[in-house]
Amino acid sequence: MRLKDSPAARIGASIAIATGLYGVSFGALSVASGLTFWQTMALSLLLFSGGSQFAFIGVVAAGGTGVAAMSAAALLGIRNGVYGMQLNALMRPKGWRRFAAAHVTIDESTATATGQADPDEQKRGFWVAGLGVFILWNIMTAVGAVIGDAMGDPKQWGLDGAAVAAFLGLLWPRIRAFQPAAIAVVCAVVTLLAVPFVPPGVPILVAALVAGLIGWFRRDGTPDHAPGHVEDGLEPDIEPYRHTGTEGERA
């Protein structure tokens, strides 16, 4: 299948555009926090984890030490390690691809890949989303770092809502039953309650913990013959070859 005909690639590209554009906000805020252009670019190129990057510059802007900034970034980066274990089992990259895959294992690439039912589509979605975000995020980080003063407050441009809208676009079609809707509501409430009491970025980790606990306690309700989410409203929303012909034509 050509990449342009892949549903997962189209989703990955749209997510990459929405998220990559928000990099301009990071670039502007990083320079405003006291980091140089090259320090800002190093964070985007090497750390490359939006939440961790914002946590780092948030601590720096508040007058925190480098150790405190790195600790905050590492705390939020834990989720990427969890993603990595899941995606390594899912895609089994080999050779240099393992290192490349590890670097672009982020929220967007993970969500795009795990939303597909077909193994090939999982790989296409992961790489398009991961590499797309990486390229656009770094380009827009540079733009934001250069024109940050001229932009004013990045939130005035609505860029802070782009990544959120992208995630909602991924999540919404998958909430097809009462149970996943209830889990989403519970996690949203927990996030809102946590916001006043914990540092930025941590509420989402609290919500993820709550969702994980719910999944743990309901594991015995999954049929033995059908591991995973089957007919519970959380199945992948993409049927990548729904409009194609026979198996031979799919290759």
mmCIF file of N, CA and C in Angstrom, residues 7-52:
data_model
loop_
_atom_site.group_PDB
_atom_site.id
_atom_site.type_symbol
_atom_site.label_atom_id
_atom_site.label_comp_id
_atom_site.label_asym_id
_atom_site.label_seq_id
_atom_site.Cartn_x
_atom_site.Cartn_y
_atom_site.Cartn_z
ATOM 1 N N PRO A 7 -4.764 4.865 5.878
ATOM 2 C CA PRO A 7 -5.537 5.629 6.870
ATOM 3 C C PRO A 7 -4.693 6.027 8.076
ATOM 4 N N ALA A 8 -3.834 5.118 8.535
ATOM 5 C CA ALA A 8 -3.004 5.414 9.698
ATOM 6 C C ALA A 8 -2.019 6.536 9.395
ATOM 7 N N ALA A 9 -1.474 6.542 8.172
ATOM 8 C CA ALA A 9 -0.539 7.603 7.794
ATOM 9 C C ALA A 9 -1.244 8.951 7.736
ATOM 10 N N ARG A 10 -2.479 8.958 7.260
ATOM 11 C CA ARG A 10 -3.224 10.222 7.206
ATOM 12 C C ARG A 10 -3.506 10.743 8.614
ATOM 13 N N ILE A 11 -3.875 9.835 9.508
ATOM 14 C CA ILE A 11 -4.098 10.239 10.901
ATOM 15 C C ILE A 11 -2.796 10.749 11.512
ATOM 16 N N GLY A 12 -1.711 10.005 11.294
ATOM 17 C CA GLY A 12 -0.421 10.416 11.838
ATOM 18 C C GLY A 12 0.005 11.775 11.335
ATOM 19 N N ALA A 13 -0.236 12.043 10.042
ATOM 20 C CA ALA A 13 0.145 13.337 9.474
ATOM 21 C C ALA A 13 -0.668 14.475 10.084
ATOM 22 N N SER A 14 -1.970 14.247 10.267
ATOM 23 C CA SER A 14 -2.809 15.301 10.846
ATOM 24 C C SER A 14 -2.411 15.582 12.292
ATOM 25 N N ILE A 15 -2.086 14.517 13.023
ATOM 26 C CA ILE A 15 -1.642 14.691 14.410
ATOM 27 C C ILE A 15 -0.298 15.418 14.447
ATOM 28 N N ALA A 16 0.585 15.076 13.512
ATOM 29 C CA ALA A 16 1.903 15.710 13.471
ATOM 30 C C ALA A 16 1.782 17.205 13.212
ATOM 31 N N ILE A 17 0.888 17.587 12.314
ATOM 32 C CA ILE A 17 0.719 19.005 12.005
ATOM 33 C C ILE A 17 0.176 19.755 13.211
ATOM 34 N N ALA A 18 -0.880 19.184 13.830
ATOM 35 C CA ALA A 18 -1.497 19.860 14.973
ATOM 36 C C ALA A 18 -0.520 20.009 16.127
ATOM 37 N N THR A 19 0.251 18.971 16.395
ATOM 38 C CA THR A 19 1.182 19.002 17.521
ATOM 39 C C THR A 19 2.443 19.789 17.182
ATOM 40 N N GLY A 20 2.957 19.597 15.961
ATOM 41 C CA GLY A 20 4.188 20.272 15.573
ATOM 42 C C GLY A 20 4.077 21.781 15.622
ATOM 43 N N LEU A 21 2.909 22.298 15.260
ATOM 44 C CA LEU A 21 2.723 23.749 15.283
ATOM 45 C C LEU A 21 2.879 24.327 16.684
ATOM 46 N N TYR A 22 2.559 23.518 17.691
ATOM 47 C CA TYR A 22 2.646 23.994 19.073
ATOM 48 C C TYR A 22 4.092 24.178 19.516
ATOM 49 N N GLY A 23 5.029 23.653 18.727
ATOM 50 C CA GLY A 23 6.432 23.840 19.051
ATOM 51 C C GLY A 23 6.840 25.299 19.082
ATOM 52 N N VAL A 24 6.131 26.143 18.344
ATOM 53 C CA VAL A 24 6.447 27.574 18.345
ATOM 54 C C VAL A 24 6.227 28.158 19.737
ATOM 55 N N SER A 25 5.248 27.630 20.435
ATOM 56 C CA SER A 25 4.987 28.093 21.796
ATOM 57 C C SER A 25 6.133 27.714 22.713
ATOM 58 N N PHE A 26 6.639 26.489 22.575
ATOM 59 C CA PHE A 26 7.763 26.083 23.419
ATOM 60 C C PHE A 26 8.988 26.942 23.145
ATOM 61 N N GLY A 27 9.271 27.172 21.865
ATOM 62 C CA GLY A 27 10.439 27.987 21.532
ATOM 63 C C GLY A 27 10.366 29.376 22.129
ATOM 64 N N ALA A 28 9.189 29.995 22.027
ATOM 65 C CA ALA A 28 9.023 31.343 22.563
ATOM 66 C C ALA A 28 9.135 31.364 24.083
ATOM 67 N N LEU A 29 8.486 30.399 24.741
ATOM 68 C CA LEU A 29 8.508 30.362 26.203
ATOM 69 C C LEU A 29 9.889 30.009 26.740
ATOM 70 N N SER A 30 10.612 29.158 26.021
ATOM 71 C CA SER A 30 11.943 28.758 26.471
ATOM 72 C C SER A 30 12.900 29.938 26.474
ATOM 73 N N VAL A 31 12.891 30.704 25.392
ATOM 74 C CA VAL A 31 13.759 31.886 25.325
ATOM 75 C C VAL A 31 13.345 32.913 26.373
ATOM 76 N N ALA A 32 12.030 33.056 26.560
ATOM 77 C CA ALA A 32 11.545 33.994 27.570
ATOM 78 C C ALA A 32 11.935 33.557 28.977
ATOM 79 N N SER A 33 12.171 32.249 29.172
ATOM 80 C CA SER A 33 12.561 31.737 30.484
ATOM 81 C C SER A 33 14.038 31.918 30.769
ATOM 82 N N GLY A 34 14.794 32.371 29.768
ATOM 83 C CA GLY A 34 16.209 32.636 29.978
ATOM 84 C C GLY A 34 17.146 31.710 29.235
ATOM 85 N N LEU A 35 16.627 30.720 28.519
ATOM 86 C CA LEU A 35 17.494 29.828 27.765
ATOM 87 C C LEU A 35 17.877 30.480 26.446
ATOM 88 N N THR A 36 19.056 30.121 25.930
ATOM 89 C CA THR A 36 19.498 30.636 24.640
ATOM 90 C C THR A 36 18.812 29.863 23.510
ATOM 91 N N PHE A 37 18.996 30.349 22.304
ATOM 92 C CA PHE A 37 18.430 29.667 21.136
ATOM 93 C C PHE A 37 18.936 28.232 21.055
ATOM 94 N N TRP A 38 20.241 28.037 21.232
ATOM 95 C CA TRP A 38 20.816 26.697 21.061
ATOM 96 C C TRP A 38 20.441 25.780 22.222
ATOM 97 N N GLN A 39 20.306 26.320 23.405
ATOM 98 C CA GLN A 39 19.821 25.502 24.516
ATOM 99 C C GLN A 39 18.385 25.049 24.268
ATOM 100 N N THR A 40 17.591 25.946 23.733
ATOM 101 C CA THR A 40 16.202 25.624 23.400
ATOM 102 C C THR A 40 16.154 24.517 22.347
ATOM 103 N N MET A 41 16.971 24.641 21.318
ATOM 104 C CA MET A 41 16.985 23.631 20.254
ATOM 105 C C MET A 41 17.501 22.292 20.764
ATOM 106 N N ALA A 42 18.459 22.330 21.672
ATOM 107 C CA ALA A 42 18.978 21.084 22.234
ATOM 108 C C ALA A 42 17.886 20.331 22.985
ATOM 109 N N LEU A 43 17.055 21.069 23.713
ATOM 110 C CA LEU A 43 15.953 20.422 24.429
ATOM 111 C C LEU A 43 14.996 19.748 23.467
ATOM 112 N N SER A 44 14.673 20.418 22.362
ATOM 113 C CA SER A 44 13.732 19.837 21.407
ATOM 114 C C SER A 44 14.340 18.681 20.629
ATOM 115 N N LEU A 45 15.599 18.795 20.279
ATOM 116 C CA LEU A 45 16.239 17.746 19.486
ATOM 117 C C LEU A 45 16.566 16.507 20.311
ATOM 118 N N LEU A 46 17.033 16.716 21.541
ATOM 119 C CA LEU A 46 17.535 15.601 22.334
ATOM 120 C C LEU A 46 16.517 15.075 23.346
ATOM 121 N N LEU A 47 15.845 15.964 24.042
ATOM 122 C CA LEU A 47 14.839 15.522 25.007
ATOM 123 C C LEU A 47 13.569 15.101 24.272
ATOM 124 N N PHE A 48 13.078 15.937 23.391
ATOM 125 C CA PHE A 48 11.938 15.663 22.520
ATOM 126 C C PHE A 48 10.785 14.968 23.238
ATOM 127 N N SER A 49 10.252 15.630 24.203
ATOM 128 C CA SER A 49 9.049 15.164 24.886
ATOM 129 C C SER A 49 8.356 16.415 25.412
ATOM 130 N N GLY A 50 7.302 16.813 24.716
ATOM 131 C CA GLY A 50 6.692 18.114 24.974
ATOM 132 C C GLY A 50 6.442 18.419 26.433
ATOM 133 N N GLY A 51 5.781 17.491 27.136
ATOM 134 C CA GLY A 51 5.483 17.722 28.542
ATOM 135 C C GLY A 51 6.729 17.908 29.374
ATOM 136 N N SER A 52 7.740 17.088 29.116
ATOM 137 C CA SER A 52 8.991 17.186 29.861
ATOM 138 C C SER A 52 9.706 18.495 29.551
#
